[in-house]
């Protein structure tokens, strides 16, 4: 039977509970958001003891289905002040499911300066870990691997989380014990505010699903083969990773450049996925493409980007990082981006939030665009407690207020990812209306350019609504967003998988209704958390500043966006 691990950091108690019946058919984001909405007072201090940190695998975790092991991390966000879920690949989601763990729920807070590790497996325990205090993510993961074995999985934070910086992310170990990040919303700061440095999931031999059924096994084989046969997931992503879209977003005029002042970048070829693949091949050594981050993933979009001598510079170099730390900060080559990426990873910072904040500081004239040495020195100052680094690590909104900058690309206090909403208007609707704030994973319109012209206002509200519902279903299942093609081709497939695995009688319509109900639950929590806040709107300059090269503004009526979740 699935169960929930409960942790009280104040009293240093760990116990388990049977999974409530109301949660039985929830997983991933649907479960983290339901727990937060049920147990956290909307007005709670995000860094106070009344908040909850929730870890939950998706409904399909622990199976042979490709790309199904993403881990959802939830809580009330220190960055947006609303309900938040961020998810990551890696091995922790699968291993939690192997143990039959539906969720890990952490409440309370240790004394300031304390550092603890939660170990879960057949039993769960808290143990002090003063030796990990202040360590970067890479050294933390290395130490945990050496202590608990290569077959364990780890969820941890870096110094940014321990310092409670609003741009702090949560790292999850992948198959090579490299970090993947549940990056958005400052949930690393929430984890740090508990006094919790890491959660280790021991290797499990159990099968939470009793081997599934022959029908599920066949569906999984067909699903995996469909991903291998699709040109994007079978060929493009293994070679170029998510960076495969750099040139396409630039062609759309939506690539954030020099603090969202332009939609195209002169250095786009040097920042492209094609250039990245060429450099990895030329430099050899530790450089690799086609790396899976989780068991049984056939998409294999990960990479190790090496320096000129073939040594790992960073893993994994992705589109959003290239857009926000690269073109948005005026960086003209991948080596510069990779250097900043490594620093952010080791400190445990969201590269999207950090890149947006850096560009705001650059616009203020406190840092030159395109100068990697100065940018690296500023970010690195966080470990030394430098004030400017703390401002950047606190996010773009805080940096903008401190430096008096008018152009600050945020929605609900969270930095926008790598799609300018003036030229990718469906994403603008998502940024404005999603309970998650500016988060492309909550409903990304980039892949729907054939359905709706991304430069025009018509159809964008309906498109965003559909995409947000689809994203909720995918996050609830624990699937990677790149695993969408078979689900899009067969709208009933998700329900078929759940029926074959759990013997639930669920229809596609019921899955859609569940997704919509959780979205409305999240929205209701946020409205109670911040009564009187203006919703469904982007910062004013997006409505009046035309974006080169196509001269477009964000012109979607607020009253139309306000109808999304009614």
Coordinates of C-alpha atoms in Angstrom, one line a residue:
X1 CA 0.0 0.0 0.0
X2 CA 1.3 3.5 -0.8
X3 CA 2.2 5.7 2.2
X4 CA 3.3 9.2 3.1
X5 CA 6.5 10.0 5.0
X6 CA 6.0 12.9 7.4
X7 CA 8.8 14.9 8.9
X8 CA 8.7 17.5 11.7
X9 CA 12.0 19.4 11.6
X10 CA 11.1 21.3 14.8
X11 CA 10.7 18.1 16.9
X12 CA 13.1 16.0 14.8
X13 CA 10.4 13.4 14.3
X14 CA 9.8 11.1 11.3
X15 CA 6.8 8.9 10.9
X16 CA 4.7 7.3 8.2
X17 CA 1.0 7.3 7.4
X18 CA -1.2 5.4 5.0
X19 CA -2.0 7.4 1.9
X20 CA -5.5 9.1 2.4
X21 CA -8.1 7.8 0.0
X22 CA -8.6 11.3 -1.4
X23 CA -5.0 11.3 -2.6
X24 CA -5.0 7.8 -4.0
X25 CA -5.5 9.0 -7.6
X26 CA -3.2 12.0 -7.4
X27 CA 0.6 12.3 -8.1
X28 CA 3.2 14.8 -9.0
X29 CA 1.9 18.4 -9.2
X30 CA -1.7 17.5 -8.5
X31 CA -0.6 15.9 -5.2
X32 CA 1.9 18.5 -4.1
X33 CA -0.6 21.3 -4.8
X34 CA -3.4 19.5 -3.0
X35 CA -1.3 19.0 0.1
X36 CA -0.1 22.6 0.2
X37 CA -3.6 23.9 -0.4
X38 CA -5.0 21.7 2.4
X39 CA -2.2 22.1 5.0
X40 CA -0.7 25.5 4.5
X41 CA -2.5 28.6 5.6
X42 CA -2.7 30.9 2.6
X43 CA -1.2 33.8 4.6
X44 CA 1.7 31.8 5.9
X45 CA 5.3 33.1 5.7
X46 CA 6.8 31.0 2.9
X47 CA 10.0 30.6 5.0
X48 CA 8.1 30.1 8.3
X49 CA 7.4 26.8 10.0
X50 CA 3.7 26.6 8.8
X51 CA 4.8 26.1 5.2
X52 CA 5.2 22.6 3.8
X53 CA 8.0 21.2 1.6
X54 CA 6.4 18.3 -0.5
X55 CA 8.2 15.8 -2.7
X56 CA 6.0 13.6 -4.8
X57 CA 6.7 11.2 -7.7
X58 CA 4.2 11.1 -10.5
X59 CA 1.5 8.4 -11.0
X60 CA 3.6 6.5 -13.6
X61 CA 6.9 6.6 -11.7
X62 CA 8.7 3.3 -11.1
X63 CA 7.5 1.7 -14.4
X64 CA 9.2 0.8 -17.7
X65 CA 7.5 3.8 -19.4
X66 CA 10.1 6.2 -20.8
X67 CA 10.5 9.6 -19.2
X68 CA 8.1 8.9 -16.4
X69 CA 10.3 9.5 -13.3
X70 CA 10.1 13.3 -12.8
X71 CA 9.9 14.4 -9.2
X72 CA 7.6 17.2 -8.2
X73 CA 8.7 19.6 -5.4
X74 CA 5.9 21.8 -4.0
X75 CA 5.3 24.4 -1.3
X76 CA 4.3 28.1 -0.9
X77 CA 6.8 29.9 -3.0
X78 CA 9.2 32.4 -1.4
X79 CA 9.4 34.0 -4.8
X80 CA 5.8 34.3 -6.0
X81 CA 4.1 34.1 -2.5
X82 CA 1.7 31.6 -4.1
X83 CA 1.4 27.9 -4.5
X84 CA 4.3 26.5 -6.4
X85 CA 5.4 23.2 -8.1
X86 CA 8.7 22.7 -9.8
X87 CA 9.8 19.3 -11.2
X88 CA 13.1 17.6 -12.2
X89 CA 14.3 14.5 -13.9
X90 CA 16.8 12.2 -12.2
X91 CA 16.3 9.0 -10.2
X92 CA 14.6 10.1 -7.0
X93 CA 11.1 9.9 -8.4
X94 CA 11.5 6.3 -9.5
X95 CA 13.1 5.2 -6.3
X96 CA 10.4 6.8 -4.1
X97 CA 7.8 4.9 -6.1
X98 CA 9.8 1.7 -5.7
X99 CA 9.4 2.1 -2.0
X100 CA 5.7 2.8 -2.3
X101 CA 6.2 6.4 -1.1
X102 CA 3.4 8.6 -2.3
X103 CA 4.9 11.8 -0.9
X104 CA 7.4 13.2 1.6
X105 CA 5.9 16.1 3.6
X106 CA 8.3 18.3 5.6
X107 CA 7.0 20.8 8.2
X108 CA 8.5 22.8 11.0
X109 CA 12.1 24.2 11.0
X110 CA 15.3 23.2 12.7
X111 CA 17.3 25.7 14.8
X112 CA 19.3 28.3 12.7
X113 CA 22.6 26.9 11.5
X114 CA 21.5 23.2 11.9
X115 CA 22.1 20.9 8.9
X116 CA 20.1 17.7 8.5
X117 CA 19.8 14.8 6.0
X118 CA 16.5 12.8 5.7
X119 CA 17.2 9.2 4.6
X120 CA 14.2 7.3 3.3
X121 CA 13.9 3.6 2.3
X122 CA 12.3 0.7 4.0
X123 CA 12.5 3.0 7.0
X124 CA 12.9 6.8 7.3
X125 CA 15.2 8.7 9.6
X126 CA 16.8 12.1 10.2
X127 CA 20.5 12.4 10.8
X128 CA 22.6 15.5 11.5
X129 CA 25.1 16.4 8.7
X130 CA 27.2 19.4 9.9
X131 CA 29.9 18.2 7.4
X132 CA 27.6 19.2 4.5
X133 CA 26.8 22.7 5.7
X134 CA 27.9 25.3 3.1
X135 CA 29.0 22.8 0.5
X136 CA 28.2 23.4 -3.1
X137 CA 25.8 21.1 -5.0
X138 CA 28.5 19.1 -6.7
X139 CA 30.5 18.3 -3.6
X140 CA 27.2 17.6 -1.7
X141 CA 26.2 15.0 -4.3
X142 CA 29.6 13.5 -4.4
X143 CA 29.7 13.1 -0.6
X144 CA 26.2 11.6 -0.5
X145 CA 27.0 9.1 -3.3
X146 CA 30.2 8.0 -1.4
X147 CA 28.2 7.7 1.8
X148 CA 25.0 6.0 0.6
X149 CA 26.1 4.3 -2.6
X150 CA 25.8 4.9 -6.3
X151 CA 22.4 3.2 -6.4
X152 CA 20.8 5.7 -4.0
X153 CA 19.3 9.0 -5.2
X154 CA 19.7 12.4 -3.6
X155 CA 17.7 15.7 -3.5
X156 CA 19.7 18.6 -2.1
X157 CA 20.3 22.3 -2.0
X158 CA 23.4 24.4 -2.3
X159 CA 24.6 27.5 -0.4
X160 CA 21.8 29.7 -2.0
X161 CA 19.2 27.5 -0.4
X162 CA 20.9 27.5 3.0
X163 CA 21.0 31.3 2.8
X164 CA 17.3 31.3 1.9
X165 CA 17.8 33.2 -1.4
X166 CA 14.6 33.5 -3.4
X167 CA 16.3 32.3 -6.6
X168 CA 17.4 29.1 -4.9
X169 CA 16.7 25.7 -6.7
X170 CA 16.4 22.1 -5.5
X171 CA 18.9 19.7 -7.1
X172 CA 18.0 16.0 -7.9
X173 CA 20.8 13.5 -8.8
X174 CA 20.6 11.9 -12.2
X175 CA 22.0 8.5 -13.3
X176 CA 25.6 9.8 -13.1
X177 CA 24.9 11.7 -9.9
X178 CA 25.0 14.9 -11.8
X179 CA 22.5 17.6 -10.7
X180 CA 19.1 18.2 -12.4
X181 CA 17.0 21.0 -11.0
X182 CA 13.5 21.7 -9.8
X183 CA 14.5 25.2 -10.4
X184 CA 11.6 27.6 -10.3
X185 CA 9.9 29.5 -7.5
X186 CA 12.7 29.6 -4.9
X187 CA 11.8 26.2 -3.4
X188 CA 15.5 25.7 -2.5
X189 CA 15.1 28.5 -0.1
X190 CA 12.0 26.8 1.4
X191 CA 14.1 23.6 1.8
X192 CA 16.9 25.6 3.4
X193 CA 14.5 27.3 5.8
X194 CA 13.7 23.8 7.2
X195 CA 17.3 23.2 8.0
X196 CA 17.2 20.3 5.5
X197 CA 20.3 20.0 3.3
X198 CA 19.4 16.8 1.6
X199 CA 16.9 13.9 1.2
X200 CA 18.5 10.6 0.3
X201 CA 16.4 7.8 -1.2
X202 CA 18.0 4.4 -0.8
X203 CA 17.9 1.9 -3.6
X204 CA 14.7 -0.2 -3.5
X205 CA 14.0 -3.6 -4.9
X206 CA 10.2 -3.3 -4.4
X207 CA 7.7 -2.9 -7.2
X208 CA 4.9 -0.5 -6.2
X209 CA 2.8 -1.6 -9.0
X210 CA 3.1 -5.4 -8.6
X211 CA 4.6 -5.7 -12.0
X212 CA 1.7 -4.0 -13.7
X213 CA -0.1 -5.9 -16.4
X214 CA 0.6 -7.3 -19.8
X215 CA -1.6 -4.5 -21.2
X216 CA 0.5 -1.9 -19.5
X217 CA 3.8 -3.5 -20.6
X218 CA 2.5 -3.5 -24.2
X219 CA 1.4 0.2 -23.9
X220 CA 4.8 1.1 -22.5
X221 CA 6.6 -0.6 -25.4
X222 CA 4.5 1.1 -27.9
X223 CA 4.9 4.5 -26.2
X224 CA 8.7 4.1 -26.0
X225 CA 8.8 3.1 -29.7
X226 CA 6.7 6.1 -30.7
X227 CA 9.2 8.4 -29.0
X228 CA 12.1 6.7 -30.8
X229 CA 10.3 6.9 -34.1
X230 CA 9.5 10.6 -33.7
X231 CA 12.1 12.8 -35.5
X232 CA 12.3 15.2 -32.5
X233 CA 12.5 12.9 -29.6
X234 CA 14.3 10.1 -31.5
X235 CA 16.9 12.1 -33.4
X236 CA 17.0 15.8 -32.6
X237 CA 16.9 15.8 -28.8
X238 CA 19.6 13.1 -28.4
X239 CA 22.0 15.1 -30.5
X240 CA 21.2 18.7 -29.7
X241 CA 19.2 18.5 -26.5
X242 CA 16.8 21.4 -25.6
X243 CA 19.3 23.8 -27.3
X244 CA 17.9 22.5 -30.6
X245 CA 15.4 25.3 -30.5
X246 CA 17.7 28.3 -30.0
X247 CA 17.7 29.3 -33.7
X248 CA 14.0 28.6 -34.1
X249 CA 13.1 30.9 -31.2
X250 CA 15.4 33.5 -32.6
X251 CA 13.7 33.3 -36.0
X252 CA 10.3 33.8 -34.2
X253 CA 11.7 37.1 -32.8
X254 CA 11.2 35.8 -29.2
X255 CA 14.7 35.1 -28.0
X256 CA 15.3 37.3 -25.0
X257 CA 18.3 39.5 -25.7
X258 CA 19.9 42.2 -23.6
X259 CA 17.3 42.2 -20.9
X260 CA 14.3 41.5 -23.1
X261 CA 15.0 44.6 -25.2
X262 CA 15.2 42.6 -28.5
X263 CA 13.9 39.3 -29.8
X264 CA 16.9 38.3 -31.9
X265 CA 20.5 37.9 -31.0
X266 CA 23.5 38.5 -33.4
X267 CA 25.4 35.7 -31.8
X268 CA 22.6 33.1 -32.3
X269 CA 24.7 30.7 -34.3
X270 CA 27.4 30.6 -31.6
X271 CA 24.7 29.9 -29.0
X272 CA 22.8 27.3 -31.0
X273 CA 22.4 23.6 -30.3
X274 CA 24.1 22.8 -33.6
X275 CA 27.2 24.7 -32.4
X276 CA 27.0 23.0 -29.0
X277 CA 27.0 19.5 -30.6
X278 CA 29.9 20.5 -32.9
X279 CA 32.0 21.7 -29.9
X280 CA 31.3 18.6 -27.9
X281 CA 32.4 16.4 -30.8
X282 CA 35.5 18.5 -31.5
X283 CA 36.7 18.6 -27.9
X284 CA 36.0 15.0 -27.1
X285 CA 37.2 13.9 -23.6
X286 CA 34.4 14.0 -21.1
X287 CA 32.0 15.7 -23.6
X288 CA 28.9 13.7 -24.5
X289 CA 25.5 14.1 -26.0
X290 CA 22.5 11.7 -25.8
X291 CA 22.6 11.2 -22.0
X292 CA 19.4 10.1 -20.2
X293 CA 18.7 11.7 -16.8
X294 CA 16.3 9.0 -15.6
X295 CA 16.0 5.2 -15.9
X296 CA 14.6 3.9 -19.2
X297 CA 14.4 7.3 -20.9
X298 CA 14.8 6.9 -24.6
X299 CA 14.8 10.6 -25.4
X300 CA 18.2 11.1 -23.9
X301 CA 18.3 14.9 -24.2
X302 CA 21.2 15.5 -21.7
X303 CA 24.8 16.4 -22.4
X304 CA 28.1 17.1 -20.9
X305 CA 29.7 20.3 -22.2
X306 CA 33.5 20.2 -22.0
X307 CA 36.1 22.9 -22.0
X308 CA 38.9 23.2 -24.6
X309 CA 40.8 20.4 -22.9
X310 CA 37.9 18.0 -22.9
X311 CA 37.1 18.2 -19.2
X312 CA 33.5 18.7 -18.1
X313 CA 32.6 22.3 -17.8
X314 CA 28.9 21.8 -17.0
X315 CA 26.2 19.2 -17.4
X316 CA 23.5 19.8 -18.5
X317 CA 23.6 22.8 -20.9
X318 CA 20.0 23.6 -21.8
X319 CA 17.9 26.1 -23.9
X320 CA 16.5 28.1 -21.0
X321 CA 20.0 28.7 -19.6
X322 CA 21.4 29.6 -23.0
X323 CA 18.6 32.1 -23.4
X324 CA 18.7 33.8 -20.0
X325 CA 22.4 33.6 -19.1
X326 CA 23.4 33.8 -22.7
X327 CA 21.6 36.1 -25.2
X328 CA 19.7 37.9 -22.4
X329 CA 23.0 38.9 -20.7
X330 CA 24.7 39.7 -24.0
X331 CA 27.0 36.6 -23.9
X332 CA 28.1 35.6 -27.3
X333 CA 29.4 32.1 -26.9
X334 CA 28.6 28.8 -25.2
X335 CA 31.8 28.7 -23.1
X336 CA 30.7 31.9 -21.3
X337 CA 27.2 30.5 -20.7
X338 CA 28.6 27.2 -19.5
X339 CA 30.9 28.9 -17.0
X340 CA 28.0 30.9 -15.5
X341 CA 25.8 27.7 -15.6
X342 CA 28.3 25.8 -13.5
X343 CA 28.5 28.5 -10.9
X344 CA 24.7 28.6 -10.6
X345 CA 24.5 24.9 -10.4
X346 CA 27.0 24.6 -7.7
X347 CA 25.5 27.4 -5.6
X348 CA 22.0 25.9 -6.3
X349 CA 20.5 28.9 -8.2
X350 CA 17.8 28.8 -10.8
X351 CA 19.6 29.9 -14.1
X352 CA 16.4 31.5 -15.4
X353 CA 16.0 33.7 -12.4
X354 CA 19.7 34.4 -12.1
X355 CA 20.0 35.3 -15.8
X356 CA 17.1 37.6 -15.7
X357 CA 18.4 39.3 -12.5
X358 CA 21.9 39.7 -14.0
X359 CA 20.5 41.4 -17.1
X360 CA 18.5 43.8 -14.9
X361 CA 21.7 44.7 -13.1
X362 CA 23.4 45.2 -16.5
X363 CA 20.6 47.4 -17.7
X364 CA 21.2 49.6 -14.6
X365 CA 24.8 50.0 -15.7
X366 CA 26.2 48.3 -12.7
X367 CA 27.6 45.5 -14.8
X368 CA 28.5 45.5 -18.6
X369 CA 26.5 43.3 -21.0
X370 CA 28.5 40.5 -22.4
X371 CA 31.4 40.4 -19.9
X372 CA 31.6 37.0 -18.4
X373 CA 34.4 37.7 -16.0
X374 CA 32.4 40.4 -14.2
X375 CA 29.2 38.3 -14.2
X376 CA 31.0 35.3 -12.8
X377 CA 32.6 37.4 -10.1
X378 CA 29.3 38.8 -9.1
X379 CA 27.6 35.4 -8.9
X380 CA 30.5 33.8 -7.1
X381 CA 30.3 36.6 -4.5
X382 CA 27.3 34.8 -3.0
X383 CA 29.5 32.3 -1.2
X384 CA 31.4 35.3 0.3
X385 CA 28.2 37.0 1.4
X386 CA 28.6 39.9 -0.9
X387 CA 25.6 42.2 -1.1
X388 CA 25.3 42.5 -4.9
X389 CA 25.4 38.7 -5.2
X390 CA 22.6 38.4 -2.6
X391 CA 20.5 40.9 -4.6
X392 CA 20.9 38.8 -7.8
X393 CA 20.2 35.6 -5.9
X394 CA 17.0 37.1 -4.6
X395 CA 15.6 37.3 -8.1
X396 CA 14.9 39.7 -10.9
X397 CA 12.1 41.6 -9.1
X398 CA 14.2 42.3 -6.0
X399 CA 17.2 43.3 -8.2
X400 CA 15.0 45.6 -10.3
X401 CA 13.6 47.3 -7.2
X402 CA 17.1 47.8 -5.7
X403 CA 18.6 49.2 -8.9
X404 CA 15.5 51.3 -9.9
X405 CA 15.1 49.5 -13.3
X406 CA 11.8 49.8 -15.1
X407 CA 12.2 46.9 -17.5
X408 CA 12.0 43.9 -15.2
X409 CA 10.6 40.7 -17.0
X410 CA 8.6 39.0 -14.2
X411 CA 5.1 37.8 -13.6
X412 CA 3.9 37.1 -10.1
X413 CA 7.4 38.0 -9.0
X414 CA 9.1 35.3 -11.0
X415 CA 11.4 35.9 -14.0
X416 CA 10.2 35.0 -17.4
X417 CA 11.9 32.1 -19.2
X418 CA 13.3 32.2 -22.7
X419 CA 10.3 33.3 -24.8
X420 CA 9.4 37.0 -25.0
X421 CA 5.7 37.2 -24.5
X422 CA 5.3 39.9 -27.2
X423 CA 6.4 37.6 -29.9
X424 CA 5.2 34.3 -28.3
X425 CA 1.8 35.6 -27.1
X426 CA 0.4 32.2 -25.9
X427 CA 3.3 32.1 -23.5
X428 CA 2.4 35.6 -22.4
X429 CA -1.1 34.4 -21.5
X430 CA 0.4 31.5 -19.5
X431 CA 2.8 33.9 -17.6
X432 CA -0.1 36.1 -16.7
X433 CA -2.8 33.5 -15.8
X434 CA -1.0 30.4 -14.6
X435 CA -0.9 29.9 -10.8
X436 CA 2.8 29.2 -11.3
X437 CA 3.6 32.7 -12.6
X438 CA 6.1 33.1 -15.4
X439 CA 6.8 29.4 -16.0
X440 CA 7.1 27.9 -19.5
X441 CA 6.6 24.4 -18.2
X442 CA 3.1 25.4 -17.1
X443 CA 1.9 25.8 -20.7
X444 CA 4.4 26.5 -23.5
X445 CA 3.0 27.6 -26.8
X446 CA 6.3 27.3 -28.7
X447 CA 5.4 23.9 -30.1
X448 CA 1.9 25.1 -31.2
X449 CA 3.0 27.6 -33.7
X450 CA 1.3 25.7 -36.4
X451 CA -2.0 26.0 -34.6
X452 CA -2.0 29.7 -33.7
X453 CA 0.2 32.5 -35.2
X454 CA 2.4 33.4 -32.2
X455 CA 2.6 37.1 -33.2
X456 CA -1.2 37.6 -33.3
X457 CA -3.6 38.0 -30.4
X458 CA -6.4 35.7 -31.8
X459 CA -6.7 32.3 -30.3
X460 CA -4.0 32.7 -27.7
X461 CA -6.2 32.6 -24.6
X462 CA -7.8 29.3 -25.7
X463 CA -4.4 27.9 -26.7
X464 CA -2.9 28.7 -23.3
X465 CA -5.8 27.2 -21.4
X466 CA -5.5 23.9 -23.3
X467 CA -1.8 23.8 -22.8
X468 CA -2.0 24.5 -19.1
X469 CA -4.5 21.7 -18.7
X470 CA -2.2 19.3 -20.7
X471 CA 0.8 20.4 -18.6
X472 CA -1.0 19.6 -15.4
X473 CA -1.9 16.1 -16.6
X474 CA 1.7 15.5 -17.7
X475 CA 3.1 16.8 -14.4
X476 CA 0.6 14.6 -12.5
X477 CA 1.7 11.5 -14.4
X478 CA 5.4 12.4 -13.7
X479 CA 6.2 12.5 -17.4
X480 CA 8.8 14.8 -19.1
X481 CA 7.2 17.4 -21.3
X482 CA 9.2 16.1 -24.2
X483 CA 7.2 12.8 -24.0
X484 CA 4.1 14.6 -25.2
X485 CA 4.0 13.3 -28.9
X486 CA 2.4 9.9 -28.2
X487 CA -0.2 11.6 -25.9
X488 CA -1.0 14.2 -28.4
X489 CA -1.4 11.6 -31.2
X490 CA -3.7 9.5 -28.9
X491 CA -5.7 11.7 -26.5
X492 CA -6.9 8.6 -24.7
X493 CA -3.5 7.1 -24.0
X494 CA -3.0 8.6 -20.6
X495 CA -6.2 7.2 -19.3
X496 CA -5.4 3.8 -20.9
X497 CA -2.0 3.8 -19.1
X498 CA -3.6 4.5 -15.7
X499 CA -6.3 1.9 -16.3
X500 CA -3.8 -0.8 -17.3
X501 CA -1.4 0.1 -14.4
X502 CA -3.9 0.7 -11.5
X503 CA -7.1 -0.8 -12.9
X504 CA -8.8 2.5 -12.5
X505 CA -11.8 3.3 -14.6
X506 CA -10.8 6.8 -15.7
X507 CA -11.7 8.6 -19.0
X508 CA -9.8 11.3 -20.8
X509 CA -12.5 13.7 -19.9
X510 CA -12.1 12.9 -16.2
X511 CA -8.4 13.5 -16.4
X512 CA -9.1 16.9 -17.9
X513 CA -11.6 17.7 -15.2
X514 CA -9.0 16.7 -12.6
X515 CA -6.4 18.9 -14.1
X516 CA -8.8 21.8 -14.3
X517 CA -9.9 21.3 -10.7
X518 CA -6.3 21.4 -9.4
X519 CA -5.6 24.6 -11.5
X520 CA -8.6 26.2 -9.9
X521 CA -7.4 25.0 -6.5
X522 CA -4.0 26.6 -7.0
X523 CA -5.6 29.8 -8.2
X524 CA -7.9 30.0 -5.2
X525 CA -5.0 29.5 -2.8
X526 CA -3.1 32.3 -4.5
X527 CA -6.1 34.7 -4.4
X528 CA -6.4 34.0 -0.6
X529 CA -2.7 34.4 -0.1
X530 CA -2.6 37.8 -1.7
X531 CA -6.1 39.4 -1.6
X532 CA -6.3 42.6 -3.7
X533 CA -3.4 41.8 -6.0
X534 CA -4.0 42.6 -9.7
X535 CA -4.2 39.3 -11.7
X536 CA -3.9 38.4 -15.3
X537 CA -1.5 41.1 -16.3
X538 CA 2.1 41.5 -17.4
X539 CA 4.4 44.4 -16.5
X540 CA 3.3 47.5 -18.3
X541 CA 6.2 47.9 -20.7
X542 CA 5.3 44.7 -22.5
X543 CA 2.1 46.5 -23.6
X544 CA 3.8 49.7 -24.9
X545 CA 7.4 48.8 -25.9
X546 CA 7.5 47.3 -29.4
X547 CA 9.9 44.4 -29.6
X548 CA 12.4 44.3 -32.5
X549 CA 12.6 42.9 -35.1
X550 CA 8.8 42.5 -35.7
X551 CA 7.7 45.6 -33.8
X552 CA 5.1 43.7 -31.7
X553 CA 3.6 44.5 -28.3
X554 CA 1.6 42.3 -25.9
X555 CA -1.9 43.2 -26.9
X556 CA -4.2 40.6 -25.4
X557 CA -7.1 42.0 -23.4
X558 CA -7.0 41.5 -19.7
X559 CA -10.7 40.7 -19.4
X560 CA -10.2 37.8 -21.9
X561 CA -7.4 36.4 -19.8
X562 CA -9.4 36.8 -16.6
X563 CA -11.8 34.2 -18.0
X564 CA -9.2 31.4 -18.3
X565 CA -10.1 29.7 -15.0
X566 CA -13.7 30.7 -14.5

